[in-house]
Amino acid sequence: MKSIKIIAFLLNLLLFLLILANTSHAQEETAQDTTKTTITIDAPDTLAFDKEEMTGKYADISPLDIGSDRGLFILSADRLLELRILGSIRANFNYTSQDMPNNESFNPYEIPVDKSTYSFNYYAGVKQTRLGFEVIRRTRERGDIFFRLEADFLQLNGVFRLRHAYGQFGNFLFGKTWSLFNTIGYQPAMVSFDGSATGCGLRTPQLRYTHQINETLAWNVAIEYSQPTFIQPDTIAGELLQVIPDFTGRFSYTREKISFRIAIIGNVITGRRSNGEIEYLPIYGGSFAARVSLWKAATGYMSISGGKGISRFIDMFSGKSGDIIYNPGTDKFEALGMLTTYLAIGQNLPEDLSLSAGFGYAVLENKPFQLDTDFNIAFDLMLNLFWNPVAGARFGIEYAFGRRYDKDDDHGNATRLSALIIYDF
């Protein structure tokens, strides 16, 4: 009996030592890297999935996207599937010299011109908070399949708003994500949710094909869906239809010191009046965006976009009914032209600080028959300072100034001082 007790004691002691050793080993690993946690189910070792290797260095990445090393990583028992749960708590505070509709993004289009309506406004919210999932499924014969689902709370009443929902297999991508026309990776980090309003951050349902020529060059083609808008005149009733998808294409050049993209878009929009008459309006546009290393820890950014009937792709004009207009003189629909430019410089500083300054300018075509109070020109100037105190955490402050001009040259100004606190878990 005593021998059995001694054996049981030794077994318990051995088990305790094994647990203690594993705990110490886990603590050492945790001390080395707390940004990525992998949970395996009955798997003796982990199989490293590399999302960057799958999506390529030509993937569209916003400066304030959740880092690829953040989140909870769960690996299946057969080591053929990895699930990543990612999220980000984001609190935004700002004080604006005007009462503007969008409290998350600074949009000069929304600056009131009527001086009698000027009113200071304070805002605080957490609608930019995000939650998402990524799945990489490894097939035994045909490579990896990647899926991403991500949402925030920027819908009305703070309910979930779908940001990304797409899958990628080989060279093909399907679902909703950044349009090929986007310029999100060619601007520094900014507190304003959309960055400069002169950029393109539209996400569209699409079917995309990507071909990487070599380590430097790649091209993409896609069919995308976007909804053209126009100001409904009192004299007619009608609607715009997208009978065929938007056709987009992009060419990318990427090196360590310089990278740029050239994108194009084309389509034919159908206008239908209440009497059933149909009109076909060709729309088209192009953009160029570049990022250049200037001197030690400094980066320059620039983009230019222009076209006819595609203003919805630009953040400043999104949802503003600036694609098509009705001409009462000719009884026809007409596409409006637009042009935007953006220049910025960013500088990394000691103590995990970064500073940037950017200037954006946008013009929307005015027809002779339009009202004098219709939008014509706007610009914005943004100064941003960011601090990364610990891994996954960011704190930013921003000063923004904007001016809007109407067709009759009447104008209005606005300034906004903002702060953003982020923790990606």
Coordinates of C-alpha atoms in Angstrom, one line a residue:
M1 CA 0.0 0.0 0.0
K2 CA 2.8 2.3 0.9
S3 CA 4.5 1.6 -2.4
I4 CA 1.4 2.5 -4.3
K5 CA 1.2 5.8 -2.4
I6 CA 4.9 6.5 -3.2
I7 CA 4.4 5.8 -6.9
A8 CA 1.3 8.0 -7.0
F9 CA 3.2 10.8 -5.3
L10 CA 6.0 10.5 -7.8
L11 CA 3.6 10.5 -10.7
N12 CA 1.9 13.6 -9.3
L13 CA 5.2 15.3 -8.8
L14 CA 6.3 14.5 -12.4
L15 CA 3.0 15.8 -13.7
F16 CA 3.4 19.0 -11.7
L17 CA 7.0 19.5 -13.1
L18 CA 5.8 19.0 -16.7
I19 CA 3.0 21.6 -16.2
L20 CA 5.4 24.0 -14.6
A21 CA 7.9 23.5 -17.5
N22 CA 5.2 24.1 -20.1
T23 CA 4.0 27.2 -18.2
S24 CA 7.5 28.6 -18.1
H25 CA 8.0 27.9 -21.8
A26 CA 4.6 29.6 -22.6
Q27 CA 5.6 32.6 -20.5
E28 CA 8.9 33.0 -22.4
E29 CA 7.1 32.8 -25.7
T30 CA 4.5 35.4 -24.4
A31 CA 7.3 37.7 -23.4
Q32 CA 8.8 37.5 -26.9
D33 CA 5.5 38.2 -28.8
T34 CA 2.1 39.0 -27.4
T35 CA 0.7 40.3 -30.6
K36 CA -0.3 36.9 -32.1
T37 CA -1.8 34.0 -30.2
T38 CA -2.3 30.6 -31.9
I39 CA -4.6 28.0 -30.5
T40 CA -4.2 24.5 -31.8
I41 CA -6.6 21.6 -31.4
D42 CA -4.7 18.4 -30.8
A43 CA -2.0 19.6 -33.1
P44 CA 1.6 19.0 -31.9
D45 CA 3.0 21.8 -33.9
T46 CA 1.6 24.8 -35.9
L47 CA 1.6 25.3 -39.6
A48 CA 2.5 28.9 -40.5
F49 CA 0.0 30.5 -42.9
D50 CA 1.3 33.6 -44.6
K51 CA -1.6 35.9 -45.7
E52 CA 0.9 38.4 -47.2
E53 CA 2.3 35.6 -49.4
M54 CA -1.2 34.8 -50.6
T55 CA -2.5 38.3 -51.2
G56 CA 0.8 39.7 -52.4
K57 CA 2.5 43.0 -51.8
Y58 CA 0.0 44.6 -54.1
A59 CA -2.9 44.2 -51.6
D60 CA -4.8 47.3 -50.7
I61 CA -3.9 48.3 -47.1
S62 CA -5.1 51.4 -45.4
P63 CA -2.6 53.1 -43.0
L64 CA -4.9 52.5 -40.0
D65 CA -6.0 48.9 -40.9
I66 CA -5.7 46.3 -38.2
G67 CA -2.2 44.9 -38.2
S68 CA -1.8 41.4 -39.7
D69 CA -0.1 40.2 -36.5
R70 CA -3.0 41.2 -34.2
G71 CA -5.9 39.0 -33.2
L72 CA -6.6 35.5 -32.0
F73 CA -5.4 32.7 -34.4
I74 CA -7.1 29.3 -34.2
L75 CA -5.6 26.3 -36.1
S76 CA -7.6 23.2 -36.9
A77 CA -6.5 19.7 -35.8
D78 CA -5.6 18.7 -39.4
R79 CA -3.6 22.0 -39.7
L80 CA -5.5 22.8 -42.9
L81 CA -7.5 25.7 -41.6
E82 CA -6.7 28.9 -39.7
L83 CA -9.3 31.3 -38.3
R84 CA -8.3 34.7 -37.2
I85 CA -10.6 36.8 -35.0
L86 CA -9.6 40.5 -35.2
G87 CA -11.1 43.6 -33.7
S88 CA -10.3 47.2 -33.0
I89 CA -11.8 49.6 -30.3
R90 CA -11.8 53.1 -31.8
A91 CA -12.9 56.3 -30.0
N92 CA -13.1 59.6 -31.9
F93 CA -13.4 63.1 -30.4
N94 CA -13.6 66.3 -32.3
Y95 CA -14.6 70.0 -32.1
T96 CA -15.7 71.7 -35.3
S97 CA -16.2 75.3 -36.1
Q98 CA -19.3 74.3 -38.2
D99 CA -22.1 71.9 -37.7
M100 CA -21.3 69.4 -40.5
P101 CA -23.3 66.2 -41.2
N102 CA -20.4 63.8 -41.0
N103 CA -18.6 63.7 -37.6
E104 CA -16.2 60.9 -38.5
S105 CA -14.7 62.4 -41.7
F106 CA -13.9 66.0 -42.5
N107 CA -15.5 66.7 -45.9
P108 CA -15.3 70.2 -47.3
Y109 CA -18.3 69.5 -49.6
E110 CA -20.5 69.7 -46.5
I111 CA -19.2 73.1 -45.3
P112 CA -22.2 75.5 -45.1
V113 CA -21.8 78.7 -47.2
D114 CA -24.6 80.6 -45.4
K115 CA -22.8 82.5 -42.7
S116 CA -26.0 82.7 -40.6
T117 CA -26.0 78.9 -40.1
Y118 CA -22.5 78.8 -38.5
S119 CA -22.5 76.8 -35.3
F120 CA -19.7 75.2 -33.2
N121 CA -20.1 71.5 -32.6
Y122 CA -18.6 68.9 -30.3
Y123 CA -18.7 65.2 -31.0
A124 CA -17.6 61.9 -29.4
G125 CA -18.3 58.4 -30.6
V126 CA -17.0 54.9 -31.1
K127 CA -18.7 54.0 -34.4
Q128 CA -15.3 53.3 -36.0
T129 CA -14.9 50.3 -33.8
R130 CA -14.4 47.1 -35.9
L131 CA -14.8 43.4 -35.7
G132 CA -13.8 40.8 -38.3
F133 CA -12.9 37.3 -39.2
E134 CA -10.3 35.9 -41.6
V135 CA -10.2 32.2 -42.7
I136 CA -7.4 30.6 -44.6
R137 CA -8.3 27.1 -45.9
R138 CA -5.4 25.0 -47.2
T139 CA -6.5 22.6 -49.9
R140 CA -4.2 19.5 -50.5
E141 CA -3.9 20.1 -54.2
R142 CA -5.0 23.6 -55.3
G143 CA -3.4 26.0 -52.8
D144 CA -4.9 28.2 -50.2
I145 CA -8.3 29.9 -50.1
F146 CA -8.6 33.2 -48.2
F147 CA -11.9 34.7 -46.8
R148 CA -12.3 38.0 -45.0
L149 CA -15.4 39.4 -43.3
E150 CA -15.2 42.8 -41.4
A151 CA -17.7 45.3 -40.2
D152 CA -17.9 48.5 -38.2
F153 CA -20.7 50.6 -36.7
L154 CA -20.9 53.5 -39.1
Q155 CA -24.4 52.7 -40.3
L156 CA -27.3 54.8 -39.1
N157 CA -28.2 54.3 -35.4
G158 CA -24.8 52.7 -34.9
V159 CA -25.7 49.2 -36.3
F160 CA -23.2 47.0 -38.1
R161 CA -22.0 48.2 -41.5
L162 CA -20.3 45.8 -43.8
R163 CA -16.8 46.8 -44.8
H164 CA -15.3 43.8 -46.4
A165 CA -16.8 40.4 -47.4
Y166 CA -14.7 38.6 -50.0
G167 CA -12.9 35.5 -50.9
Q168 CA -9.6 34.9 -52.8
F169 CA -8.5 31.8 -54.5
G170 CA -5.4 31.9 -56.7
N171 CA -5.5 34.9 -58.9
F172 CA -9.2 35.5 -58.4
L173 CA -11.1 37.6 -55.9
F174 CA -14.9 37.8 -55.5
G175 CA -17.0 39.8 -53.0
K176 CA -17.0 43.3 -51.6
T177 CA -13.7 45.1 -51.0
W178 CA -11.7 48.2 -52.1
S179 CA -12.3 49.2 -55.7
L180 CA -9.4 49.0 -58.1
F181 CA -9.8 52.8 -58.4
N182 CA -8.9 53.3 -54.7
T183 CA -5.9 55.4 -53.4
I184 CA -6.0 54.3 -49.7
G185 CA -2.4 53.1 -49.6
Y186 CA -1.1 56.4 -51.0
Q187 CA -1.7 58.7 -48.1
P188 CA -0.3 58.8 -44.5
A189 CA -2.3 57.9 -41.4
M190 CA -5.0 60.5 -40.6
V191 CA -7.6 60.8 -37.8
S192 CA -10.3 61.7 -40.3
F193 CA -12.0 58.4 -41.1
D194 CA -11.7 58.7 -44.9
G195 CA -8.4 60.6 -44.8
S196 CA -8.4 63.4 -47.3
A197 CA -11.8 63.8 -48.9
T198 CA -10.1 64.1 -52.3
G199 CA -9.0 60.4 -52.2
C200 CA -10.9 57.3 -53.3
G201 CA -11.9 54.8 -50.6
L202 CA -14.9 53.2 -52.2
R203 CA -15.6 49.5 -51.6
T204 CA -17.6 47.7 -54.3
P205 CA -19.0 44.2 -55.0
Q206 CA -16.6 42.9 -57.7
L207 CA -15.0 40.0 -59.5
R208 CA -11.3 40.6 -59.9
Y209 CA -8.3 38.9 -61.6
T210 CA -4.7 39.7 -60.5
H211 CA -1.6 38.8 -62.4
Q212 CA 1.8 39.4 -60.8
I213 CA 4.4 39.7 -63.6
N214 CA 7.4 39.7 -61.3
E215 CA 8.5 41.1 -57.9
T216 CA 8.0 44.7 -59.2
L217 CA 5.1 44.7 -61.6
A218 CA 1.4 43.5 -61.5
W219 CA -1.9 44.2 -63.2
N220 CA -5.5 43.7 -62.2
V221 CA -8.8 43.8 -64.1
A222 CA -12.3 43.7 -62.5
I223 CA -16.0 44.1 -63.1
E224 CA -17.5 46.2 -60.3
Y225 CA -20.9 47.4 -59.2
S226 CA -21.5 51.0 -58.0
Q227 CA -24.7 53.0 -58.0
P228 CA -24.6 56.3 -60.0
T229 CA -26.6 59.2 -58.5
F230 CA -28.1 62.4 -59.9
I231 CA -30.1 65.3 -58.6
Q232 CA -33.8 64.7 -59.3
P233 CA -35.3 67.8 -61.0
D234 CA -38.9 68.8 -60.3
T235 CA -39.7 68.9 -64.0
I236 CA -39.2 65.1 -64.6
A237 CA -39.2 61.8 -62.9
G238 CA -36.6 59.2 -63.8
E239 CA -33.9 56.9 -62.6
L240 CA -30.4 55.8 -63.4
L241 CA -29.7 52.1 -64.1
Q242 CA -26.4 50.2 -64.3
V243 CA -27.3 47.7 -66.9
I244 CA -23.6 46.5 -67.3
P245 CA -20.9 46.6 -64.6
D246 CA -18.1 49.1 -64.2
F247 CA -15.0 47.8 -66.0
T248 CA -11.8 48.7 -64.1
G249 CA -8.2 48.0 -64.6
R250 CA -5.0 48.8 -62.7
F251 CA -1.2 48.6 -63.3
S252 CA 1.1 48.6 -60.2
Y253 CA 4.8 49.2 -59.8
T254 CA 6.3 48.5 -56.4
R255 CA 9.9 49.0 -55.2
E256 CA 11.4 49.7 -51.8
K257 CA 11.9 53.4 -52.6
I258 CA 9.0 54.1 -54.9
S259 CA 5.7 52.7 -55.9
F260 CA 2.8 53.9 -58.1
R261 CA -0.5 52.8 -59.6
I262 CA -2.4 53.7 -62.7
A263 CA -6.1 52.9 -62.7
I264 CA -8.9 53.3 -65.3
I265 CA -12.6 52.9 -65.3
G266 CA -15.3 52.8 -68.0
N267 CA -19.0 52.1 -68.3
V268 CA -22.3 53.1 -70.0
I269 CA -25.0 54.4 -67.6
T270 CA -28.6 54.1 -68.6
G271 CA -31.0 56.9 -67.8
R272 CA -34.7 56.2 -67.9
R273 CA -37.5 58.8 -67.6
S274 CA -41.0 58.2 -66.3
N275 CA -42.3 58.0 -69.8
G276 CA -40.0 55.1 -70.6
E277 CA -37.5 56.9 -72.8
I278 CA -34.0 55.6 -72.5
E279 CA -30.6 57.4 -72.7
Y280 CA -27.1 56.0 -72.7
L281 CA -24.3 58.0 -71.1
P282 CA -20.7 56.9 -71.4
I283 CA -18.7 57.4 -68.2
Y284 CA -14.9 57.1 -67.8
G285 CA -12.0 58.1 -65.7
G286 CA -8.4 57.5 -64.6
S287 CA -6.2 58.0 -61.6
F288 CA -2.5 58.0 -60.8
A289 CA -1.1 57.5 -57.2
A290 CA 2.5 57.3 -56.0
R291 CA 4.5 56.9 -52.8
V292 CA 8.2 57.9 -52.7
S293 CA 10.9 57.7 -50.0
L294 CA 12.4 61.2 -49.8
W295 CA 15.0 61.3 -47.1
K296 CA 15.6 59.3 -43.9
A297 CA 12.3 58.2 -42.5
A298 CA 10.3 60.6 -44.7
T299 CA 7.8 59.7 -47.4
G300 CA 6.0 61.7 -50.1
Y301 CA 2.5 60.9 -51.3
M302 CA 0.5 62.1 -54.3
S303 CA -2.6 61.2 -56.3
I304 CA -4.6 62.7 -59.1
S305 CA -8.0 61.5 -60.3
G306 CA -10.4 62.7 -63.0
G307 CA -13.2 61.7 -65.3
K308 CA -16.9 62.1 -66.3
G309 CA -19.8 60.5 -64.4
I310 CA -17.6 58.9 -61.7
S311 CA -17.6 61.4 -58.9
R312 CA -19.2 58.7 -56.5
F313 CA -15.7 57.0 -56.5
I314 CA -14.2 60.1 -54.7
D315 CA -14.9 60.3 -50.9
M316 CA -15.8 64.0 -51.2
F317 CA -18.6 63.4 -53.7
S318 CA -19.8 60.0 -52.5
G319 CA -23.6 60.1 -52.0
K320 CA -23.8 63.8 -53.2
S321 CA -25.6 63.1 -56.5
G322 CA -22.8 64.5 -58.6
D323 CA -22.5 61.9 -61.3
I324 CA -25.2 62.9 -63.7
I325 CA -27.4 66.0 -64.2
Y326 CA -30.5 66.7 -66.2
N327 CA -30.3 69.5 -68.8
P328 CA -33.8 71.1 -69.2
G329 CA -32.8 73.0 -72.3
T330 CA -31.9 69.8 -74.3
D331 CA -34.1 67.5 -72.3
K332 CA -31.1 65.2 -71.8
F333 CA -29.1 63.6 -69.1
E334 CA -25.4 64.7 -68.9
A335 CA -22.4 63.4 -67.1
L336 CA -20.5 65.8 -64.9
G337 CA -16.7 66.0 -65.0
M338 CA -14.5 66.1 -61.9
L339 CA -10.8 66.4 -61.0
T340 CA -9.0 65.9 -57.7
T341 CA -5.4 66.2 -56.6
Y342 CA -3.6 65.3 -53.3
L343 CA -0.1 66.0 -52.0
A344 CA 1.3 65.0 -48.6
I345 CA 4.5 64.3 -46.8
G346 CA 5.0 62.1 -43.7
Q347 CA 7.9 61.9 -41.3
N348 CA 8.7 59.2 -38.7
L349 CA 10.1 60.7 -35.5
P350 CA 11.8 59.2 -32.4
E351 CA 9.7 57.8 -29.6
D352 CA 7.3 56.0 -32.0
L353 CA 5.9 59.3 -33.2
S354 CA 4.9 60.2 -36.8
L355 CA 4.0 63.6 -38.3
S356 CA 2.3 64.3 -41.6
A357 CA 0.8 67.3 -43.6
G358 CA -1.4 66.9 -46.7
F359 CA -3.3 69.2 -49.1
G360 CA -6.3 68.1 -51.3
Y361 CA -8.1 70.0 -54.0
A362 CA -11.3 69.0 -55.9
V363 CA -13.3 70.5 -58.7
L364 CA -16.8 69.4 -59.9
E365 CA -18.0 70.6 -63.3
N366 CA -20.7 73.3 -63.3
K367 CA -23.2 73.5 -66.3
P368 CA -24.5 76.9 -67.3
F369 CA -28.1 75.9 -66.3
Q370 CA -27.1 74.9 -62.8
L371 CA -28.0 77.0 -59.7
D372 CA -25.5 79.5 -58.4
T373 CA -25.6 77.7 -55.0
D374 CA -24.4 74.4 -56.5
F375 CA -20.9 73.1 -55.4
N376 CA -17.9 74.0 -57.6
I377 CA -14.5 73.8 -55.8
A378 CA -13.2 72.7 -52.4
F379 CA -9.9 72.0 -50.7
D380 CA -8.6 70.7 -47.4
L381 CA -5.4 71.0 -45.4
M382 CA -4.7 68.3 -42.7
L383 CA -1.9 68.1 -40.1
N384 CA -1.7 64.8 -38.2
L385 CA 0.5 63.6 -35.3
F386 CA 0.4 59.9 -34.2
W387 CA 2.0 58.1 -31.3
N388 CA 2.2 54.3 -30.9
P389 CA 2.8 53.8 -27.2
V390 CA 2.6 50.0 -27.2
A391 CA 2.0 47.3 -29.8
G392 CA -1.5 47.5 -31.2
A393 CA -2.3 51.0 -29.6
R394 CA -2.3 54.3 -31.5
F395 CA -3.2 57.8 -30.5
G396 CA -3.6 60.6 -33.1
I397 CA -4.5 64.2 -33.1
E398 CA -5.5 66.2 -36.2
Y399 CA -6.0 69.8 -37.3
A400 CA -8.1 70.1 -40.5
F401 CA -9.0 73.2 -42.4
G402 CA -11.3 73.3 -45.4
R403 CA -13.0 75.7 -47.8
R404 CA -15.9 75.2 -50.2
Y405 CA -16.8 77.5 -53.2
D406 CA -20.1 77.5 -54.9
K407 CA -20.7 78.3 -58.6
D408 CA -21.3 82.0 -57.8
D409 CA -17.9 82.0 -55.9
D410 CA -19.6 82.4 -52.5
H411 CA -17.6 80.3 -50.0
G412 CA -17.6 78.9 -46.5
N413 CA -14.7 77.8 -44.2
A414 CA -14.5 75.2 -41.4
T415 CA -11.9 73.9 -39.0
R416 CA -11.8 70.7 -37.0
L417 CA -9.6 69.6 -34.1
S418 CA -9.8 65.8 -33.6
A419 CA -8.4 63.0 -31.5
L420 CA -8.5 59.3 -32.2
I421 CA -7.7 56.5 -29.7
I422 CA -7.2 53.0 -31.2
Y423 CA -6.5 49.6 -29.7
D424 CA -6.3 46.6 -32.1
F425 CA -6.7 43.4 -30.1

